[in-house]
mmCIF file of C-alpha atoms and ligand atoms in Angstrom:
data_model
loop_
_atom_site.group_PDB
_atom_site.id
_atom_site.type_symbol
_atom_site.label_atom_id
_atom_site.label_comp_id
_atom_site.label_asym_id
_atom_site.label_seq_id
_atom_site.Cartn_x
_atom_site.Cartn_y
_atom_site.Cartn_z
ATOM 1 C CA MET H 322 107.752 71.548 79.717
ATOM 2 C CA PRO H 323 110.288 73.580 82.270
ATOM 3 C CA THR H 324 113.526 71.748 83.501
ATOM 4 C CA PRO H 325 112.869 70.066 86.449
ATOM 5 C CA ALA H 326 114.148 71.524 89.651
ATOM 6 C CA THR H 327 117.512 70.400 91.343
ATOM 7 C CA SER H 328 116.799 70.781 94.476
ATOM 8 C CA PRO H 329 118.886 68.777 97.206
ATOM 9 C CA ALA H 330 117.344 69.959 100.013
ATOM 10 C CA SER H 331 113.799 68.696 99.228
ATOM 11 C CA SER H 332 114.734 63.992 99.593
ATOM 12 C CA ALA H 333 116.991 65.349 102.814
ATOM 13 C CA ALA H 334 113.578 67.277 104.532
ATOM 14 C CA PRO H 335 109.784 66.685 103.133
ATOM 15 C CA ALA H 336 107.514 69.310 103.309
ATOM 16 C CA ALA H 337 106.420 70.171 107.225
ATOM 17 C CA SER H 338 102.916 69.521 106.640
ATOM 18 C CA SER H 339 101.309 68.498 103.067
ATOM 19 C CA GLY H 340 102.010 64.506 104.091
ATOM 20 C CA PRO H 341 104.420 63.167 102.760
ATOM 21 C CA ALA H 342 105.553 65.446 99.558
ATOM 22 C CA GLU H 343 107.322 63.539 96.524
ATOM 23 C CA PRO H 344 111.047 64.405 96.854
ATOM 24 C CA HIS H 345 110.248 67.219 93.700
ATOM 25 C CA ALA H 346 106.895 68.260 93.726
ATOM 26 C CA PRO H 347 105.910 71.557 93.927
ATOM 27 C CA GLY H 348 104.685 71.281 97.715
ATOM 28 C CA ASP H 349 108.295 70.499 98.246
ATOM 29 C CA SER H 350 109.834 73.221 96.363
ATOM 30 C CA ASP H 351 112.092 76.038 97.214
ATOM 31 C CA LEU H 352 109.787 78.305 96.155
ATOM 32 C CA VAL H 353 106.488 76.301 98.366
ATOM 33 C CA ARG H 354 109.993 75.753 100.874
ATOM 34 C CA ALA H 355 111.211 79.530 101.478
ATOM 35 C CA ALA H 356 107.071 80.867 101.598
ATOM 36 C CA ARG H 357 107.550 78.399 105.101
ATOM 37 C CA ARG H 358 110.992 79.195 106.726
ATOM 38 C CA GLN H 359 112.548 76.349 105.834
ATOM 39 C CA PRO H 360 115.690 75.643 104.396
ATOM 40 C CA VAL H 361 115.746 75.732 99.990
ATOM 41 C CA SER H 362 118.664 74.856 98.220
ATOM 42 C CA ARG H 363 118.413 78.398 96.715
ATOM 43 C CA THR H 364 116.843 81.214 96.279
ATOM 44 C CA PRO H 365 113.390 80.746 94.309
ATOM 45 C CA VAL H 366 112.292 83.711 92.205
ATOM 46 C CA TRP H 367 110.033 84.963 89.199
ATOM 47 C CA PHE H 368 108.543 88.402 88.330
ATOM 48 C CA MET H 369 105.290 89.281 88.915
ATOM 49 C CA ARG H 370 103.743 89.679 85.345
ATOM 50 C CA GLN H 371 106.164 87.493 84.003
ATOM 51 C CA ALA H 372 103.705 86.372 81.258
ATOM 52 C CA GLY H 373 102.788 89.154 79.100
ATOM 53 C CA ARG H 374 103.691 91.641 76.967
ATOM 54 C CA SER H 375 107.888 92.032 76.843
ATOM 55 C CA LEU H 376 107.018 87.868 75.469
ATOM 56 C CA PRO H 377 107.003 88.256 71.862
ATOM 57 C CA GLU H 378 105.688 84.589 72.020
ATOM 58 C CA TYR H 379 102.523 85.812 73.907
ATOM 59 C CA ARG H 380 102.021 88.574 71.895
ATOM 60 C CA ALA H 381 101.456 86.394 68.960
ATOM 61 C CA VAL H 382 99.255 83.965 70.903
ATOM 62 C CA ARG H 383 97.213 87.134 71.941
ATOM 63 C CA GLU H 384 97.209 88.681 68.458
ATOM 64 C CA GLY H 385 93.615 89.371 67.951
ATOM 65 C CA ILE H 386 91.622 88.279 71.044
ATOM 66 C CA PRO H 387 90.978 90.189 73.556
ATOM 67 C CA MET H 388 92.533 90.143 77.087
ATOM 68 C CA LEU H 389 89.557 89.473 79.110
ATOM 69 C CA GLU H 390 87.990 86.566 76.403
ATOM 70 C CA SER H 391 92.650 85.270 76.830
ATOM 71 C CA CYS H 392 91.553 84.662 80.664
ATOM 72 C CA MET H 393 88.203 82.178 79.590
ATOM 73 C CA ARG H 394 89.822 79.748 77.199
ATOM 74 C CA PRO H 395 92.156 77.287 79.605
ATOM 75 C CA ASP H 396 93.523 76.623 76.435
ATOM 76 C CA LEU H 397 95.465 79.849 76.398
ATOM 77 C CA ILE H 398 96.028 80.028 80.131
ATOM 78 C CA THR H 399 98.092 77.414 79.799
ATOM 79 C CA GLU H 400 99.755 78.279 77.343
ATOM 80 C CA ILE H 401 100.671 82.133 78.129
ATOM 81 C CA THR H 402 101.364 80.886 81.817
ATOM 82 C CA LEU H 403 103.883 77.929 81.092
ATOM 83 C CA GLN H 404 105.988 81.180 78.198
ATOM 84 C CA PRO H 405 107.992 82.550 80.814
ATOM 85 C CA VAL H 406 108.233 79.509 82.741
ATOM 86 C CA ARG H 407 110.443 77.500 79.823
ATOM 87 C CA ARG H 408 112.472 80.750 78.408
ATOM 88 C CA HIS H 409 113.574 82.030 81.608
ATOM 89 C CA ASP H 410 114.302 78.204 84.844
ATOM 90 C CA VAL H 411 111.826 80.985 87.150
ATOM 91 C CA ASP H 412 110.683 78.730 89.681
ATOM 92 C CA ALA H 413 106.728 79.736 90.297
ATOM 93 C CA ALA H 414 104.591 79.835 87.244
ATOM 94 C CA ILE H 415 101.700 82.401 87.535
ATOM 95 C CA PHE H 416 98.354 82.130 87.061
ATOM 96 C CA PHE H 417 97.223 84.260 83.672
ATOM 97 C CA SER H 418 94.151 85.967 84.426
ATOM 98 C CA ASP H 419 93.808 89.366 85.612
ATOM 99 C CA ILE H 420 92.040 90.682 89.829
ATOM 100 C CA VAL H 421 88.672 91.622 87.356
ATOM 101 C CA VAL H 422 88.514 88.415 85.987
ATOM 102 C CA PRO H 423 86.761 86.783 89.117
ATOM 103 C CA LEU H 424 84.257 89.856 89.075
ATOM 104 C CA LYS H 425 83.709 89.712 84.836
ATOM 105 C CA ALA H 426 82.915 85.990 85.759
ATOM 106 C CA ILE H 427 80.259 87.538 88.346
ATOM 107 C CA GLY H 428 78.146 90.087 85.589
ATOM 108 C CA VAL H 429 80.325 93.099 86.848
ATOM 109 C CA ASP H 430 80.135 95.346 83.807
ATOM 110 C CA LEU H 431 83.557 95.838 82.974
ATOM 111 C CA ASP H 432 86.361 95.931 80.584
ATOM 112 C CA ILE H 433 89.946 95.280 80.397
ATOM 113 C CA VAL H 434 91.245 98.038 78.045
ATOM 114 C CA PRO H 435 94.555 98.376 77.049
ATOM 115 C CA GLY H 436 97.039 100.726 77.600
ATOM 116 C CA VAL H 437 94.865 102.293 80.392
ATOM 117 C CA GLY H 438 93.795 98.695 82.699
ATOM 118 C CA PRO H 439 90.125 98.165 84.048
ATOM 119 C CA VAL H 440 87.243 100.107 83.557
ATOM 120 C CA VAL H 441 83.931 99.841 84.956
ATOM 121 C CA ALA H 442 80.961 101.206 83.396
ATOM 122 C CA ARG H 443 77.784 101.439 86.778
ATOM 123 C CA PRO H 444 81.230 102.091 89.349
ATOM 124 C CA VAL H 445 79.459 101.823 92.741
ATOM 125 C CA ARG H 446 78.993 105.312 94.333
ATOM 126 C CA ALA H 447 75.624 104.109 96.576
ATOM 127 C CA ALA H 448 74.254 100.923 98.197
ATOM 128 C CA LYS H 449 72.360 100.031 95.325
ATOM 129 C CA ASP H 450 75.317 99.848 93.381
ATOM 130 C CA LEU H 451 75.922 96.289 95.506
ATOM 131 C CA ASP H 452 73.175 94.635 93.146
ATOM 132 C CA GLN H 453 76.212 93.464 91.376
ATOM 133 C CA LEU H 454 77.902 92.281 93.591
ATOM 134 C CA ILE H 455 76.897 88.353 94.009
ATOM 135 C CA ASP H 456 78.918 85.727 95.969
ATOM 136 C CA LEU H 457 81.406 84.156 93.161
ATOM 137 C CA THR H 458 80.845 80.429 93.537
ATOM 138 C CA PRO H 459 83.310 77.182 91.187
ATOM 139 C CA GLU H 460 80.243 77.566 88.423
ATOM 140 C CA HIS H 461 80.982 81.253 87.570
ATOM 141 C CA VAL H 462 84.886 80.466 86.507
ATOM 142 C CA PRO H 463 84.742 76.784 85.717
ATOM 143 C CA TYR H 464 87.154 77.463 82.731
ATOM 144 C CA ILE H 465 89.897 78.114 86.051
ATOM 145 C CA THR H 466 89.436 74.862 87.132
ATOM 146 C CA GLU H 467 90.416 73.546 84.249
ATOM 147 C CA ALA H 468 93.514 75.942 83.234
ATOM 148 C CA VAL H 469 95.082 74.858 86.585
ATOM 149 C CA ARG H 470 94.436 71.736 86.656
ATOM 150 C CA GLN H 471 95.916 71.732 83.235
ATOM 151 C CA LEU H 472 98.600 73.397 83.895
ATOM 152 C CA VAL H 473 99.808 71.398 87.477
ATOM 153 C CA THR H 474 99.995 68.398 84.569
ATOM 154 C CA GLU H 475 102.270 70.494 82.645
ATOM 155 C CA LEU H 476 103.927 72.330 85.329
ATOM 156 C CA GLY H 477 105.335 68.967 87.300
ATOM 157 C CA PRO H 478 107.776 70.181 90.055
ATOM 158 C CA THR H 479 107.270 73.889 88.937
ATOM 159 C CA PRO H 480 104.890 75.278 91.648
ATOM 160 C CA LEU H 481 101.633 76.787 90.092
ATOM 161 C CA ILE H 482 100.869 80.093 91.905
ATOM 162 C CA GLY H 483 97.595 81.346 91.956
ATOM 163 C CA PHE H 484 95.962 84.942 92.611
ATOM 164 C CA ALA H 485 93.397 87.377 93.955
ATOM 165 C CA GLY H 486 92.759 91.219 94.097
ATOM 166 C CA ALA H 487 92.815 92.232 97.562
ATOM 167 C CA PRO H 488 89.411 94.211 98.151
ATOM 168 C CA PHE H 489 91.279 97.623 98.220
ATOM 169 C CA THR H 490 92.852 97.949 95.349
ATOM 170 C CA LEU H 491 89.552 95.818 93.927
ATOM 171 C CA ALA H 492 87.362 98.544 95.138
ATOM 172 C CA SER H 493 89.387 100.738 93.872
ATOM 173 C CA TYR H 494 88.571 100.498 90.423
ATOM 174 C CA LEU H 495 85.147 99.954 91.432
ATOM 175 C CA VAL H 496 84.749 102.891 93.295
ATOM 176 C CA GLU H 497 86.923 105.259 89.529
ATOM 177 C CA GLY H 498 85.429 103.263 87.880
ATOM 178 C CA GLY H 499 89.142 102.831 86.523
ATOM 179 C CA PRO H 500 92.152 103.335 87.260
ATOM 180 C CA SER H 501 92.712 106.331 89.668
ATOM 181 C CA LYS H 502 96.442 108.653 90.995
ATOM 182 C CA ASN H 503 94.361 109.596 94.030
ATOM 183 C CA HIS H 504 91.739 107.624 94.591
ATOM 184 C CA GLU H 505 89.917 110.669 95.482
ATOM 185 C CA HIS H 506 86.662 108.906 94.895
ATOM 186 C CA THR H 507 87.287 105.525 96.775
ATOM 187 C CA LYS H 508 88.533 107.754 99.816
ATOM 188 C CA ALA H 509 85.525 109.684 100.008
ATOM 189 C CA LEU H 510 83.546 106.760 99.817
ATOM 190 C CA MET H 511 85.370 104.742 102.630
ATOM 191 C CA HIS H 512 85.268 108.411 105.004
ATOM 192 C CA GLY H 513 82.056 109.279 103.538
ATOM 193 C CA ASP H 514 80.064 105.699 104.004
ATOM 194 C CA PRO H 515 82.273 103.874 106.223
ATOM 195 C CA GLN H 516 78.881 101.563 106.366
ATOM 196 C CA LEU H 517 79.422 101.578 102.416
ATOM 197 C CA TRP H 518 82.649 100.621 102.429
ATOM 198 C CA ASP H 519 82.737 97.900 104.421
ATOM 199 C CA ALA H 520 79.360 96.127 102.910
ATOM 200 C CA LEU H 521 81.292 96.336 99.723
ATOM 201 C CA CYS H 522 84.485 95.427 100.889
ATOM 202 C CA ALA H 523 82.555 92.114 102.787
ATOM 203 C CA ARG H 524 81.816 91.266 99.249
ATOM 204 C CA LEU H 525 85.081 91.928 97.509
ATOM 205 C CA ALA H 526 86.154 90.123 100.940
ATOM 206 C CA GLN H 527 84.151 86.474 99.509
ATOM 207 C CA ILE H 528 84.977 86.856 95.999
ATOM 208 C CA SER H 529 87.894 87.333 96.474
ATOM 209 C CA GLY H 530 88.990 84.810 99.172
ATOM 210 C CA ALA H 531 86.268 82.237 96.724
ATOM 211 C CA PHE H 532 88.841 82.577 93.741
ATOM 212 C CA LEU H 533 91.900 81.902 95.992
ATOM 213 C CA ARG H 534 90.415 78.683 96.693
ATOM 214 C CA VAL H 535 89.002 77.345 93.238
ATOM 215 C CA GLN H 536 92.753 78.308 92.223
ATOM 216 C CA ALA H 537 94.121 76.342 95.437
ATOM 217 C CA GLU H 538 91.662 73.605 95.036
ATOM 218 C CA ALA H 539 92.375 72.569 91.445
ATOM 219 C CA GLY H 540 96.253 72.255 92.630
ATOM 220 C CA ALA H 541 97.810 75.811 93.248
ATOM 221 C CA SER H 542 100.895 75.284 95.202
ATOM 222 C CA ALA H 543 101.229 78.387 96.709
ATOM 223 C CA VAL H 544 98.377 82.160 96.437
ATOM 224 C CA GLN H 545 99.455 85.449 96.048
ATOM 225 C CA LEU H 546 97.171 88.410 97.188
ATOM 226 C CA PHE H 547 97.268 91.674 95.589
ATOM 227 C CA ASP H 548 96.634 95.090 97.062
ATOM 228 C CA SER H 549 98.689 96.753 94.481
ATOM 229 C CA TRP H 550 97.579 100.609 95.415
ATOM 230 C CA VAL H 551 96.604 100.137 99.209
ATOM 231 C CA GLY H 552 100.173 101.912 99.421
ATOM 232 C CA ALA H 553 97.574 104.996 99.021
ATOM 233 C CA LEU H 554 96.607 104.387 102.792
ATOM 234 C CA SER H 555 98.012 105.901 105.981
ATOM 235 C CA ARG H 556 98.466 103.210 108.813
ATOM 236 C CA ALA H 557 95.047 103.985 111.032
ATOM 237 C CA ASP H 558 93.377 103.726 107.801
ATOM 238 C CA TYR H 559 94.254 100.663 106.450
ATOM 239 C CA THR H 560 93.336 99.010 109.906
ATOM 240 C CA ARG H 561 89.814 100.308 110.382
ATOM 241 C CA HIS H 562 88.954 99.992 107.119
ATOM 242 C CA VAL H 563 90.727 97.485 105.037
ATOM 243 C CA GLN H 564 93.180 94.540 107.230
ATOM 244 C CA ARG H 565 89.846 92.301 108.073
ATOM 245 C CA HIS H 566 88.688 93.092 105.343
ATOM 246 C CA SER H 567 91.987 91.156 103.455
ATOM 247 C CA ALA H 568 92.350 88.915 106.561
ATOM 248 C CA THR H 569 88.697 87.713 105.554
ATOM 249 C CA ALA H 570 90.258 86.763 101.456
ATOM 250 C CA LEU H 571 93.077 85.196 102.300
ATOM 251 C CA ALA H 572 91.049 83.379 105.983
ATOM 252 C CA ALA H 573 88.716 81.138 102.186
ATOM 253 C CA VAL H 574 93.002 79.307 101.809
ATOM 254 C CA LYS H 575 93.863 78.454 105.941
ATOM 255 C CA ASP H 576 93.304 75.667 105.856
ATOM 256 C CA LEU H 577 94.666 74.241 102.316
ATOM 257 C CA ASP H 578 97.655 74.180 103.490
ATOM 258 C CA VAL H 579 99.302 76.860 100.677
ATOM 259 C CA PRO H 580 100.827 79.509 101.608
ATOM 260 C CA ARG H 581 99.651 82.688 101.581
ATOM 261 C CA ILE H 582 101.866 86.149 100.122
ATOM 262 C CA HIS H 583 100.105 89.617 100.219
ATOM 263 C CA PHE H 584 101.905 92.206 98.534
ATOM 264 C CA GLY H 585 101.228 96.138 97.666
ATOM 265 C CA VAL H 586 102.999 98.697 96.608
ATOM 266 C CA GLY H 587 104.285 101.901 98.587
ATOM 267 C CA THR H 588 103.682 99.989 101.756
ATOM 268 C CA GLY H 589 106.724 100.391 103.691
ATOM 269 C CA GLU H 590 104.463 101.618 107.031
ATOM 270 C CA LEU H 591 102.070 98.473 106.229
ATOM 271 C CA LEU H 592 104.476 95.277 105.957
ATOM 272 C CA ARG H 593 104.025 94.627 109.349
ATOM 273 C CA LEU H 594 99.616 95.045 109.443
ATOM 274 C CA MET H 595 100.054 93.381 106.016
ATOM 275 C CA GLY H 596 101.417 89.710 107.636
ATOM 276 C CA GLU H 597 98.986 90.160 110.448
ATOM 277 C CA ALA H 598 96.269 89.829 108.032
ATOM 278 C CA GLY H 599 96.528 85.525 107.217
ATOM 279 C CA ALA H 600 100.165 86.295 105.233
ATOM 280 C CA ASP H 601 103.532 83.694 104.994
ATOM 281 C CA VAL H 602 105.434 86.094 102.996
ATOM 282 C CA VAL H 603 105.038 89.914 102.821
ATOM 283 C CA GLY H 604 105.620 91.391 98.953
ATOM 284 C CA VAL H 605 108.382 94.205 99.205
ATOM 285 C CA ASP H 606 108.597 96.398 96.862
ATOM 286 C CA TYR H 607 111.990 98.486 95.975
ATOM 287 C CA ARG H 608 111.239 101.909 97.779
ATOM 288 C CA VAL H 609 111.817 100.331 101.270
ATOM 289 C CA SER H 610 115.403 97.274 101.433
ATOM 290 C CA LEU H 611 114.814 94.326 101.775
ATOM 291 C CA THR H 612 117.016 94.642 105.731
ATOM 292 C CA ASP H 613 114.533 97.509 106.448
ATOM 293 C CA ALA H 614 111.464 95.334 106.154
ATOM 294 C CA VAL H 615 113.009 92.022 107.979
ATOM 295 C CA GLU H 616 113.252 94.194 111.280
ATOM 296 C CA ARG H 617 109.879 95.290 110.767
ATOM 297 C CA LEU H 618 108.466 92.805 109.853
ATOM 298 C CA GLY H 619 109.719 90.114 112.708
ATOM 299 C CA PRO H 620 110.664 86.638 112.420
ATOM 300 C CA ASP H 621 107.222 85.170 111.788
ATOM 301 C CA TYR H 622 106.924 86.442 107.930
ATOM 302 C CA ALA H 623 109.003 85.116 104.659
ATOM 303 C CA VAL H 624 109.802 88.082 101.816
ATOM 304 C CA GLN H 625 109.410 88.670 98.301
ATOM 305 C CA GLY H 626 111.286 91.147 96.235
ATOM 306 C CA ASN H 627 112.095 94.219 95.888
ATOM 307 C CA LEU H 628 114.278 94.346 93.037
ATOM 308 C CA ASP H 629 113.174 98.033 91.178
ATOM 309 C CA PRO H 630 111.555 96.563 88.226
ATOM 310 C CA ALA H 631 113.156 100.292 85.795
ATOM 311 C CA LEU H 632 116.502 98.721 87.104
ATOM 312 C CA LEU H 633 115.895 95.871 84.461
ATOM 313 C CA PHE H 634 117.248 99.013 81.796
ATOM 314 C CA ALA H 635 120.711 99.397 83.292
ATOM 315 C CA PRO H 636 123.553 98.329 82.269
ATOM 316 C CA TRP H 637 124.593 94.645 83.217
ATOM 317 C CA ASP H 638 126.978 95.894 85.862
ATOM 318 C CA ALA H 639 124.976 97.916 87.630
ATOM 319 C CA LEU H 640 121.977 95.566 87.647
ATOM 320 C CA GLU H 641 123.908 92.733 88.289
ATOM 321 C CA ARG H 642 125.847 94.362 91.373
ATOM 322 C CA ARG H 643 121.812 95.305 92.864
ATOM 323 C CA VAL H 644 120.764 91.817 92.291
ATOM 324 C CA ARG H 645 123.661 90.057 94.623
ATOM 325 C CA GLU H 646 122.869 93.229 97.188
ATOM 326 C CA ILE H 647 119.643 91.672 96.956
ATOM 327 C CA VAL H 648 119.656 88.021 97.603
ATOM 328 C CA GLU H 649 122.775 89.517 100.426
ATOM 329 C CA GLU H 650 120.049 90.897 102.228
ATOM 330 C CA GLY H 651 117.731 88.394 101.865
ATOM 331 C CA LYS H 652 119.557 86.095 103.311
ATOM 332 C CA GLN H 653 118.782 87.740 106.876
ATOM 333 C CA ALA H 654 115.051 86.861 105.904
ATOM 334 C CA PRO H 655 113.561 84.144 107.671
ATOM 335 C CA GLY H 656 112.953 83.358 103.899
ATOM 336 C CA HIS H 657 113.074 84.792 100.898
ATOM 337 C CA ILE H 658 111.891 84.964 97.071
ATOM 338 C CA PHE H 659 113.575 86.780 94.905
ATOM 339 C CA ASN H 660 110.708 88.718 92.562
ATOM 340 C CA LEU H 661 110.738 92.399 91.735
ATOM 341 C CA GLY H 662 109.190 95.726 93.836
ATOM 342 C CA HIS H 663 106.837 95.234 90.703
ATOM 343 C CA GLY H 664 105.653 93.724 87.484
ATOM 344 C CA VAL H 665 107.837 93.715 84.318
ATOM 345 C CA LEU H 666 107.417 97.017 82.418
ATOM 346 C CA PRO H 667 106.491 95.734 79.206
ATOM 347 C CA SER H 668 109.481 97.142 77.400
ATOM 348 C CA VAL H 669 111.764 95.225 79.227
ATOM 349 C CA ASP H 670 114.413 93.083 77.374
ATOM 350 C CA PRO H 671 113.895 89.545 78.042
ATOM 351 C CA ASP H 672 117.360 88.123 77.770
ATOM 352 C CA VAL H 673 117.826 89.983 80.671
ATOM 353 C CA LEU H 674 114.796 88.563 83.191
ATOM 354 C CA THR H 675 116.658 84.936 82.066
ATOM 355 C CA ARG H 676 120.201 85.918 83.086
ATOM 356 C CA VAL H 677 118.452 87.873 86.088
ATOM 357 C CA THR H 678 117.071 84.341 87.379
ATOM 358 C CA ALA H 679 120.471 81.964 85.919
ATOM 359 C CA LEU H 680 122.698 84.443 88.342
ATOM 360 C CA VAL H 681 120.888 84.666 91.116
ATOM 361 C CA HIS H 682 120.237 80.871 91.136
ATOM 362 C CA GLU H 683 124.241 80.875 90.605
ATOM 363 C CA VAL H 684 124.518 82.728 93.830
ATOM 364 C CA SER H 685 122.271 81.522 95.881
ATOM 365 C CA ALA H 686 123.267 78.448 95.548
ATOM 366 C CA ARG H 687 124.207 76.960 99.424
HETATM 367 O O1 CP3 I 1404 102.713 87.099 84.732
HETATM 368 C C1 CP3 I 1404 101.349 87.638 85.573
HETATM 369 O O2 CP3 I 1404 101.963 88.524 86.997
HETATM 370 C C2 CP3 I 1404 100.363 86.934 85.353
HETATM 371 C C3 CP3 I 1404 98.962 87.794 85.469
HETATM 372 C C4 CP3 I 1404 98.992 89.158 85.896
HETATM 373 C C5 CP3 I 1404 97.928 90.400 84.999
HETATM 374 N N1 CP3 I 1404 97.564 91.131 85.701
HETATM 375 C C6 CP3 I 1404 97.666 89.501 83.214
HETATM 376 C C7 CP3 I 1404 98.061 90.923 83.042
HETATM 377 C C8 CP3 I 1404 98.092 89.675 86.545
HETATM 378 C C9 CP3 I 1404 98.836 88.833 88.521
HETATM 379 C C10 CP3 I 1404 97.790 90.289 87.044
HETATM 380 C C11 CP3 I 1404 96.861 91.435 88.159
HETATM 381 C C12 CP3 I 1404 96.842 92.921 88.044
HETATM 382 N N2 CP3 I 1404 95.984 93.482 86.969
HETATM 383 C C13 CP3 I 1404 97.235 93.995 89.472
HETATM 384 C C14 CP3 I 1404 97.865 94.403 90.189
HETATM 385 C C15 CP3 I 1404 99.320 93.428 89.742
HETATM 386 C C16 CP3 I 1404 99.630 94.426 89.742
HETATM 387 O O3 CP3 I 1404 100.048 95.028 88.847
HETATM 388 O O4 CP3 I 1404 100.158 95.660 90.720
HETATM 389 C C17 CP3 I 1404 96.300 95.001 88.844
HETATM 390 C C18 CP3 I 1404 96.474 96.466 88.839
HETATM 391 C C19 CP3 I 1404 95.134 94.563 87.699
HETATM 392 C C20 CP3 I 1404 94.736 95.927 87.140
HETATM 393 C C21 CP3 I 1404 95.766 95.497 85.634
HETATM 394 N N3 CP3 I 1404 95.037 94.539 84.630
HETATM 395 C C22 CP3 I 1404 95.983 97.050 84.506
HETATM 396 C C23 CP3 I 1404 96.631 97.764 85.894
HETATM 397 C C24 CP3 I 1404 96.486 96.241 83.733
HETATM 398 C C25 CP3 I 1404 97.408 96.935 82.719
HETATM 399 C C26 CP3 I 1404 96.738 97.880 81.114
HETATM 400 C C27 CP3 I 1404 97.311 98.289 80.080
HETATM 401 O O5 CP3 I 1404 97.003 97.553 79.422
HETATM 402 O O6 CP3 I 1404 98.596 99.206 79.969
HETATM 403 C C28 CP3 I 1404 95.970 95.806 83.016
HETATM 404 C C29 CP3 I 1404 95.943 94.047 81.878
HETATM 405 C C30 CP3 I 1404 96.968 93.238 82.166
HETATM 406 N N4 CP3 I 1404 96.297 92.496 83.035
HETATM 407 C C31 CP3 I 1404 97.792 93.253 81.550
HETATM 408 C C32 CP3 I 1404 98.260 91.555 81.330
HETATM 409 C C33 CP3 I 1404 98.508 90.965 80.825
HETATM 410 C C34 CP3 I 1404 97.868 93.833 80.115
HETATM 411 C C35 CP3 I 1404 97.212 93.260 78.747
HETATM 412 C C36 CP3 I 1404 97.510 92.920 77.236
HETATM 413 O O7 CP3 I 1404 98.691 92.548 77.619
HETATM 414 O O8 CP3 I 1404 96.523 92.674 76.318
#
């Protein structure tokens, strides 16, 4: 079990709109408060891909079980999601799943190939290929609801972050058929057949939004929309072909009072547009400083980020300096959640993550 968060600020100021929050309830945690741009007791921290191959206990429980199967077993989802919370004392759990799980759940023929990523049997290239993409309903993913409920009970005051892939990033896997460096088929479809692109993204926005909603309704305290590969686009393409679909996905949980985090890699030029899609928090990768990000975003958004995951391999002195700088820069933001600029690399020493978490907590204590 995670240790209960100590949050001196929590008893003084209940969360704004989630009703009479219990002191030490997840809705009143530093993570949720930072996302809402409210005062915190210290900068909250979690790591993208904190659950995964960097942890020996993860490798042990996953032994012999394919990735997608492990995402459909509530017992395993719960155990894997809790592992990094127990180990690092992070301020949030990220639900263990994958962005392609909802696609698998509605019957898309795909697999997650170790060392490669998602691979799709029948890539989307023509209108007939959209038949694979039916609406997602909670009945498609009972194991998600069950796992979230179990987790919320186990986690107590520690918030659970639910997530989904954004339409562009999901479309990229579906159109390319697998991971892609240049996204050439995706961009060719976007520009060559904008109507089909729109129809594809509209379906993905429903699926993505419904997947977020299932998690939020089962008790997740925040959600993150991962548009990992959207940094491949210009502002014009993002505005014309992507933003409204991400907005639809985020709007699916608007009435549920869970803060919404919107993240992408290489999205320095898109930060404002990603905020305007309906986010409370905009994820910043390590290519743009938090100072620049805050200047671009203005006062209406909290930020999340932005330690370069490769710096976890640097000598402690260098890493410590950078962590302190990021915490300082984050203080200029209306709200700051400490994270990496992208996911934990599998070969990282997990003890370094524990040490970074403790350092952020220590230097940011108010
Ligand atoms: O701790 C967490 O962050 C929670 C779990 C999580 C996974 N995938 C587990 C996973 C999350 C949030 C994701 C999201 C995801 N999946 C994204 C967006 C985030 C990002 O990194 O940009 C993307 C693009 C995917 C697609 C995907 N799935 C990739 C590229 C891979 C890696 C392939 C590989 O083997 O290197 C996966 C597989 C995957 N998803 C693993 C994990 C822990 C590794 C599989 C394993 O452990 O066997």
